[in-house]
Each structure stands twice: as C-alpha cells, then as structure tokens.
PDB file of C-alpha atoms in Angstrom:
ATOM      1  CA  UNK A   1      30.679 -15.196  27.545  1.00 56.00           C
ATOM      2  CA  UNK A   2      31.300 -11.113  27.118  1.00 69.00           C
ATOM      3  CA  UNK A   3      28.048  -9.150  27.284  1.00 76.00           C
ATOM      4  CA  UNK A   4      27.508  -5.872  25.775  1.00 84.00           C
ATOM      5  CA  UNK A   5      25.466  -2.859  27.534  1.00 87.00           C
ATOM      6  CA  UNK A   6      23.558  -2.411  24.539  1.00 91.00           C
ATOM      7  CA  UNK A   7      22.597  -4.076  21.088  1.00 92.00           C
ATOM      8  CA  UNK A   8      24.372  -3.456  17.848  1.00 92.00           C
ATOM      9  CA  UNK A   9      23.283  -0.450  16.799  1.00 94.00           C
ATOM     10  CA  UNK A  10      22.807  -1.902  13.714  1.00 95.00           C
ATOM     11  CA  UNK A  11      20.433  -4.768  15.253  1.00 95.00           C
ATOM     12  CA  UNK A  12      18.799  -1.660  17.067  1.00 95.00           C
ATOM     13  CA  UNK A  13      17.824   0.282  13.800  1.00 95.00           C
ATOM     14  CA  UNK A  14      16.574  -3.401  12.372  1.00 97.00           C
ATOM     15  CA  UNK A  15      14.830  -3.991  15.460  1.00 95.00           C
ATOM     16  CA  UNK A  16      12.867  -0.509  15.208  1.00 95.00           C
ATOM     17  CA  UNK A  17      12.533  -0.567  11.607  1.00 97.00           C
ATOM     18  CA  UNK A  18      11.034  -3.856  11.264  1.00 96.00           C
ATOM     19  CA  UNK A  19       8.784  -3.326  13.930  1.00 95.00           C
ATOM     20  CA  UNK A  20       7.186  -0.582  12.637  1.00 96.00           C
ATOM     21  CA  UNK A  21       6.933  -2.577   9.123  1.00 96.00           C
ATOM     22  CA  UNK A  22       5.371  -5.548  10.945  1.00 96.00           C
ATOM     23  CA  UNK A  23       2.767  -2.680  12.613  1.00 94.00           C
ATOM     24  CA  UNK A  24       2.072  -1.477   9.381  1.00 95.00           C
ATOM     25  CA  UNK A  25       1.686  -4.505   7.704  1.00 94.00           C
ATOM     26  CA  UNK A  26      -0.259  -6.073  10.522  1.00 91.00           C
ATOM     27  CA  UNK A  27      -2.808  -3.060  10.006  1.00 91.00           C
ATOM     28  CA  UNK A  28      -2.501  -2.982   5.679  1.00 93.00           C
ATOM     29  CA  UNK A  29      -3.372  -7.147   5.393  1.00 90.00           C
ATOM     30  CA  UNK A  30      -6.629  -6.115   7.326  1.00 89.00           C
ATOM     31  CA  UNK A  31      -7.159  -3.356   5.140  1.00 89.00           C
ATOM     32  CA  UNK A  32      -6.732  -5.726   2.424  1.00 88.00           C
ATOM     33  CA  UNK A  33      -8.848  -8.013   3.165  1.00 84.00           C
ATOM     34  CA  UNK A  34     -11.916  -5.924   4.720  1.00 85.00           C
ATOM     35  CA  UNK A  35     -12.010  -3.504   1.416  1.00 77.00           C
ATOM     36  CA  UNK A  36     -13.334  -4.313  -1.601  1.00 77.00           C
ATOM     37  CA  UNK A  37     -12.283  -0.632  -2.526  1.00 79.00           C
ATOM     38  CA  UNK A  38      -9.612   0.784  -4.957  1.00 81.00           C
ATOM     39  CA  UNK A  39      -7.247   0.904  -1.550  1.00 86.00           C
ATOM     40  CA  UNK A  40      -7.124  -3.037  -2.404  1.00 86.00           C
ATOM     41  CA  UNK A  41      -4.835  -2.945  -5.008  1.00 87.00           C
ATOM     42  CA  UNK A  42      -2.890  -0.320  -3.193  1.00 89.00           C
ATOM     43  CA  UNK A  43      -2.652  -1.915  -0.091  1.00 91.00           C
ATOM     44  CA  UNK A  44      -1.643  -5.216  -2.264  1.00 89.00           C
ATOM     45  CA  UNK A  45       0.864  -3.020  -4.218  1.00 89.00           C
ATOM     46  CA  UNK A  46       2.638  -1.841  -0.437  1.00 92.00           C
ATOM     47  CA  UNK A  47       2.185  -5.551   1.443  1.00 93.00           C
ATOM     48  CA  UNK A  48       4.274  -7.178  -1.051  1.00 93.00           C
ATOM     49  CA  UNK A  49       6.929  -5.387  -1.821  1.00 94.00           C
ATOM     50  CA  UNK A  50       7.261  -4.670   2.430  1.00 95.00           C
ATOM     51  CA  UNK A  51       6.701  -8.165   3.553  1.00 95.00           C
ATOM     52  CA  UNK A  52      10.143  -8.876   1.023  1.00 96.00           C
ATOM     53  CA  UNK A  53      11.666  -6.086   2.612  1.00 96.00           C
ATOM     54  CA  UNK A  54      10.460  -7.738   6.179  1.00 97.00           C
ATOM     55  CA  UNK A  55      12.366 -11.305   5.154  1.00 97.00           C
ATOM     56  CA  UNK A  56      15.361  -9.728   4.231  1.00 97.00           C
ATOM     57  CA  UNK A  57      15.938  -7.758   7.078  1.00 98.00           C
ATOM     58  CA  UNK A  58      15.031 -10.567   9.398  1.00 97.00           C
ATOM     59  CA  UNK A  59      18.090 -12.534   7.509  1.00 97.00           C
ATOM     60  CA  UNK A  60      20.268  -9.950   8.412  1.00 97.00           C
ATOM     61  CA  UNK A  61      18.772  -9.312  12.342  1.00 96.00           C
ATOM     62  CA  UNK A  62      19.709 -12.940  12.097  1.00 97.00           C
ATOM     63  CA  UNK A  63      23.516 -12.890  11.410  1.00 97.00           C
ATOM     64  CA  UNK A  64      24.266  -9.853  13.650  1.00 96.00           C
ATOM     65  CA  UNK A  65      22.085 -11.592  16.441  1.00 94.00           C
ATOM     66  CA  UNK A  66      24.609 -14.581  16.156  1.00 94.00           C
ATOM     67  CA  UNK A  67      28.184 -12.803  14.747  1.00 95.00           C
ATOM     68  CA  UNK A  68      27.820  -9.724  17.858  1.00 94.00           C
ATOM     69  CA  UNK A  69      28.241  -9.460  21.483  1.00 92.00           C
ATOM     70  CA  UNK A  70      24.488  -9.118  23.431  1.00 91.00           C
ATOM     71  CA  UNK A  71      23.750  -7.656  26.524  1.00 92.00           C
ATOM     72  CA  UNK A  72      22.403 -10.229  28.957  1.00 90.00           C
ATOM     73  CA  UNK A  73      19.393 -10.564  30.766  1.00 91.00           C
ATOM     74  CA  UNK A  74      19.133  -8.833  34.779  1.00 91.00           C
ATOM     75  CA  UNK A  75      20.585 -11.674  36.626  1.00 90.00           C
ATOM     76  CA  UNK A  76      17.221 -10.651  38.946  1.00 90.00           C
ATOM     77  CA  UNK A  77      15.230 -11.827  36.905  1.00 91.00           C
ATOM     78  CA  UNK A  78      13.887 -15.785  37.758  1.00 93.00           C
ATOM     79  CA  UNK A  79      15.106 -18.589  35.085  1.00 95.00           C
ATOM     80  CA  UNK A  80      11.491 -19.213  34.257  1.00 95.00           C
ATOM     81  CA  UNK A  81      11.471 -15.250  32.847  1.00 92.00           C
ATOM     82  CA  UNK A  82      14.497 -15.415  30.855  1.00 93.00           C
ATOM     83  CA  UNK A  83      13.138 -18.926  29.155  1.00 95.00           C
ATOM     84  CA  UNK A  84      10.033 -17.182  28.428  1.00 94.00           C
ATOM     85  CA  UNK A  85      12.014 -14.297  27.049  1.00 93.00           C
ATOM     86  CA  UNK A  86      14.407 -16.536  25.123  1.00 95.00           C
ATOM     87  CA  UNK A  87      11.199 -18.568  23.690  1.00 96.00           C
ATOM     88  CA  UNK A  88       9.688 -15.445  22.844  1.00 95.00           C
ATOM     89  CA  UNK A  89      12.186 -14.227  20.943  1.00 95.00           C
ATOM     90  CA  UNK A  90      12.924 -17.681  19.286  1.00 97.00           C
ATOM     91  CA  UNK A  91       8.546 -17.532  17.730  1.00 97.00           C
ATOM     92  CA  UNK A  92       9.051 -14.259  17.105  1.00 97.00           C
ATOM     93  CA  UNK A  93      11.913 -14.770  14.704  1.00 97.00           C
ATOM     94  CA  UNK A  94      10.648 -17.670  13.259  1.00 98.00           C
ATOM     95  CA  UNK A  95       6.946 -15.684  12.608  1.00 97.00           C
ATOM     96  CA  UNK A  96       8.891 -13.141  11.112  1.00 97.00           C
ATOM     97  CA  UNK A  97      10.814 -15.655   8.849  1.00 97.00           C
ATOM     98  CA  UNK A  98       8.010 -17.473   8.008  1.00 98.00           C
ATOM     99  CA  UNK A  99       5.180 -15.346   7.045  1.00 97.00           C
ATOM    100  CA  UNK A 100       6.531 -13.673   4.614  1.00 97.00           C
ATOM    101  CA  UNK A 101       7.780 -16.762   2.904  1.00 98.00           C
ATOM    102  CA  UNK A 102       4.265 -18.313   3.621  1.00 98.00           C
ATOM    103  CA  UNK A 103       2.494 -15.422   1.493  1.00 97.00           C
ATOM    104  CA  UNK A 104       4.880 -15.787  -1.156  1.00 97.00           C
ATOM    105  CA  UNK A 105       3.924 -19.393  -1.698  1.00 98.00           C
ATOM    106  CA  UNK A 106       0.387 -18.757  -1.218  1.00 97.00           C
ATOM    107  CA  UNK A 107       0.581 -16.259  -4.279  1.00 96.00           C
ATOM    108  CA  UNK A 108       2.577 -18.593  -5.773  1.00 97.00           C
ATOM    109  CA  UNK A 109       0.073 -21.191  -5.424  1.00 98.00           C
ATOM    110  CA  UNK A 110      -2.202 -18.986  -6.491  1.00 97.00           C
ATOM    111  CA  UNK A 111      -0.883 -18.400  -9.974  1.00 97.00           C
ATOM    112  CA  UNK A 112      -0.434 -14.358  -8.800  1.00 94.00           C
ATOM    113  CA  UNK A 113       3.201 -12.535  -9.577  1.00 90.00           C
ATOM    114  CA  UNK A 114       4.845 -10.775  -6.350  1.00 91.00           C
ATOM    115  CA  UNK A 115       5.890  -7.882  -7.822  1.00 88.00           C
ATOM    116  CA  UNK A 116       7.829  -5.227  -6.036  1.00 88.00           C
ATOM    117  CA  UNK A 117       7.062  -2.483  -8.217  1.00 81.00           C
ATOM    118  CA  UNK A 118       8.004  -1.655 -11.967  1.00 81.00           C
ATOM    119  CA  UNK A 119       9.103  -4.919 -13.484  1.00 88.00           C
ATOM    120  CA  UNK A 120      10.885  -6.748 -10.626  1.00 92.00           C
ATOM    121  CA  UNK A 121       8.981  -9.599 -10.328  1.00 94.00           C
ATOM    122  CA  UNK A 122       9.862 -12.473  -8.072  1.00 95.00           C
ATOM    123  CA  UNK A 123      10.022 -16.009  -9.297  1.00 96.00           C
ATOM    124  CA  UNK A 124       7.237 -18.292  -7.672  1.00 97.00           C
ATOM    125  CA  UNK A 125       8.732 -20.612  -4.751  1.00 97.00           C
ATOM    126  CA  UNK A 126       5.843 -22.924  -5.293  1.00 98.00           C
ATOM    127  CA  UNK A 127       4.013 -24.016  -8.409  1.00 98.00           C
ATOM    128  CA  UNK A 128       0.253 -23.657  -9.029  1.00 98.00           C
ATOM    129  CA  UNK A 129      -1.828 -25.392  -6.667  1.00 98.00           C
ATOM    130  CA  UNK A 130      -5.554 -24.853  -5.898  1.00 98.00           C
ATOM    131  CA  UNK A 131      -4.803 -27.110  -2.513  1.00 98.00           C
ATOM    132  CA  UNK A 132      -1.588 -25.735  -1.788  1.00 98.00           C
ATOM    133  CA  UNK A 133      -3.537 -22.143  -2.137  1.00 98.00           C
ATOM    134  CA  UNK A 134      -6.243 -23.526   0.241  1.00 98.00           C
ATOM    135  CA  UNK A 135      -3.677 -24.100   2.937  1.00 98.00           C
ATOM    136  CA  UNK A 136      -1.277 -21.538   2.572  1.00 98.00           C
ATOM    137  CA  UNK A 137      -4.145 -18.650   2.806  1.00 96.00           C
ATOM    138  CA  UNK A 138      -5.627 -19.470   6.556  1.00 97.00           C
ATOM    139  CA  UNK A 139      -2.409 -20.086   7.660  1.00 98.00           C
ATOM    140  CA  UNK A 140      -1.285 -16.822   6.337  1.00 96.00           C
ATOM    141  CA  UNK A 141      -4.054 -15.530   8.488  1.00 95.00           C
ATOM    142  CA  UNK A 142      -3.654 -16.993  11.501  1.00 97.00           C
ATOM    143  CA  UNK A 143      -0.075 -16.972  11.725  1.00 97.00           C
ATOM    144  CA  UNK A 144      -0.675 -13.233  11.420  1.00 95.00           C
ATOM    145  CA  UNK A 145      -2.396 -13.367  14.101  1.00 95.00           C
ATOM    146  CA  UNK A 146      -0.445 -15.462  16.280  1.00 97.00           C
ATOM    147  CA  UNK A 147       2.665 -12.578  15.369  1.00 96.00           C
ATOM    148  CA  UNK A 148       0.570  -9.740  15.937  1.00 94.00           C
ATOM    149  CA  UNK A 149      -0.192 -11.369  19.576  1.00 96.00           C
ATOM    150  CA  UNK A 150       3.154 -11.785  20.677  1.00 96.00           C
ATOM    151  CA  UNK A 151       4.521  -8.496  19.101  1.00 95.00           C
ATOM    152  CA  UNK A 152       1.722  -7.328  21.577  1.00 95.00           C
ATOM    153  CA  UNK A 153       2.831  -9.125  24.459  1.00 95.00           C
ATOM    154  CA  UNK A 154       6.810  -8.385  23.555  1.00 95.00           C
ATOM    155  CA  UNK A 155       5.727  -4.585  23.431  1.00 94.00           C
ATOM    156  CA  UNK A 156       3.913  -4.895  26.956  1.00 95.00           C
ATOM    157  CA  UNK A 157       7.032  -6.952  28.473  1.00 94.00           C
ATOM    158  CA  UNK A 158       9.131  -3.991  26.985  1.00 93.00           C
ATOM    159  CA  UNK A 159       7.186  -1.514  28.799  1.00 94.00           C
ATOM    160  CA  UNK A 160       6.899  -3.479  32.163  1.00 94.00           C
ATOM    161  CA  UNK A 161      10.857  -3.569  32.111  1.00 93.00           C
ATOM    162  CA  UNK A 162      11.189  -0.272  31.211  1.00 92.00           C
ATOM    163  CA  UNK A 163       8.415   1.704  33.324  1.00 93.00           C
ATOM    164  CA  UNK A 164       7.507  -0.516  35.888  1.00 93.00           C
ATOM    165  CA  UNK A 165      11.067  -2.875  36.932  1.00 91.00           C
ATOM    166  CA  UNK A 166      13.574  -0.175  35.281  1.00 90.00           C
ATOM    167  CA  UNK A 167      16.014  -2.579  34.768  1.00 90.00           C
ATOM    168  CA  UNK A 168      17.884  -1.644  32.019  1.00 88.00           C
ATOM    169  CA  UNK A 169      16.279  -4.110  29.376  1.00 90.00           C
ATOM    170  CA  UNK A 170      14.715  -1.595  27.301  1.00 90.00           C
ATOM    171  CA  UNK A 171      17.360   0.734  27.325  1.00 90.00           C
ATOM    172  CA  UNK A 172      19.728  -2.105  25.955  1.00 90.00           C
ATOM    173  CA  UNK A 173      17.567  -1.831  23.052  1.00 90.00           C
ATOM    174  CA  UNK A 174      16.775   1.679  22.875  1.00 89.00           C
ATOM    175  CA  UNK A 175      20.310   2.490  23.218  1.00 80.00           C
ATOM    176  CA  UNK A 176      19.672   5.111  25.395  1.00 70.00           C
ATOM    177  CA  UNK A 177      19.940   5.672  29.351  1.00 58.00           C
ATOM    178  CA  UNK A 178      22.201   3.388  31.329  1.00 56.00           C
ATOM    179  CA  UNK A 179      22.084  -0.152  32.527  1.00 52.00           C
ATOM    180  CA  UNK A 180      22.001  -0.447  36.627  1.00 53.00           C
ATOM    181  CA  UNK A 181      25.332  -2.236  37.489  1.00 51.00           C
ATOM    182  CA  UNK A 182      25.581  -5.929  38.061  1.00 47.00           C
ATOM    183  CA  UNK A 183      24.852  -6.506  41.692  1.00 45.00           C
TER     184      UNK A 183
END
C-alpha cells in the first residue's frame, strides 16, 4: 500500500478546523446549560448551526480519509500502539458523526426547530417524543463527554509524538517539518 509523508492538505485544514469547532462547542454546550442568562439563546443560536457544520465536515474528512493516500504509522512503534491509535481514531469519528445527529433528534424529539439562522430550518429526523427526548438528552451529555475525553487524550498522544518521541506523527498532520526516514 503507498503511504504519503503527510495528510491531504485538505484532510489537514478539516482536521484543524473541526477541532477547534469541537473545542468550542465542547465549551458553548456547558455554557448552555450552566446559564440561565440571555447568553442561552445565543449560545443555542451558535451550537446549532456549528454542530451541522461539524456533521458535514466529518462526511467529507470521511471520503478523503478513504479516496487519499495516508502516511503510515512509525514502524517503531509496538502493534498494541497503532491498534490503540487506529481504535482511537475509529470512536473519534464515530463521536463526531454521532453527536451531532444525536442533538438533532433530541430537538427533534423535543418538538424544537434547528435552525441555522434566518429561515433555514432543518426538517426533524425524529418525530415528537417525550421518551425519545428523555433518552436522547443524557446521552447527548455524556457522549459529550466521552468526545471531549478522547479529544483530550488524542491531543496529549499528539504532543507525546511530537515533543517527547519526535517521530514525525504530528508533523504528518501539521504538514510541516519532515518525517525521519524509514529505518
């Protein structure tokens, strides 16, 4: 299989992008839901409108992360690393896939509109459902927090490649520096 030195940069602005959006919306849902303020309906009015813009671009870090050529892993690193790395990234895309869709329903279930500003309004995925509601909102919440763990630990593995074993596994993503040569 052909390996690149670095990703896409397409998949590298995606990458960056949406991690900043999943920061910021990690940090606006708490907002949201420790303020009874006027910065609710603000914060409501940005966590909709970028949680849509979150699923999308995860569709499309999708298809480039299967239709272009990817830099493989150090070969010095053990198999039990690169499964963990591979797993990672496998709950991280499917968190990212599924949380947005997830709060969608729950509105949906809810009876509320997801509207991303002026009058685009999405359709409901779900109908009305008091139970469906009661379901959908925890797990909104902890699946939250299950993503905004493991963007945590990605972010630490990140730095431990890049500071610590200098291996060239950040850099493939950063698109800067160069990768040490095969050995």
């Amino acid at each position: 299989m052909k390996h690149a030195d670095y990703f896409h940069p397409a998949l590298r602005i995606i990458h960056w992008t949406m991690a900043a959006a999943i920061i910021a919306m990690l940090f606006i849902g708490v907002g949201m839901v420790a303020s009874v303020s006027s910065l609710h309906s603000l914060l409501v009015s940005i966590h909709k409108p970028l949680g849509v813009m979150i699923l999308l671009l995860v569709v499309v870090r999708l298809w480039l992360r299967f239709t272009t050529v990817k830099p493989a892993l150090p070969a010095s690193l053990p198999a039990w690393q690169k499964g963990i790395a591979h797993l990672s990234h496998w709950a991280l895309y499917f968190m990212m896939l599924t949380q947005p869709l997830i709060g969608w329903a729950m509105l949906s279930a809810a009876g509320y509109p997801v509207s991303l500003g002026g009058s685009i309004v999405l359709p409901p995925i779900i109908p009305v459902s008091n139970d469906a509601f009661a379901v959908l909102r925890p797990l909104h919440t902890w699946l939250a927090l299950a993503l905004f763990i493991t963007v945590m630990l990605h972010l630490a593995a990140a730095l431990f490649h890049a500071l610590i074993l200098r291996d060239g596994v950040f850099s493939s993503m950063a698109g800067r520096g160069k990768r040490p040569e095969a050995p």
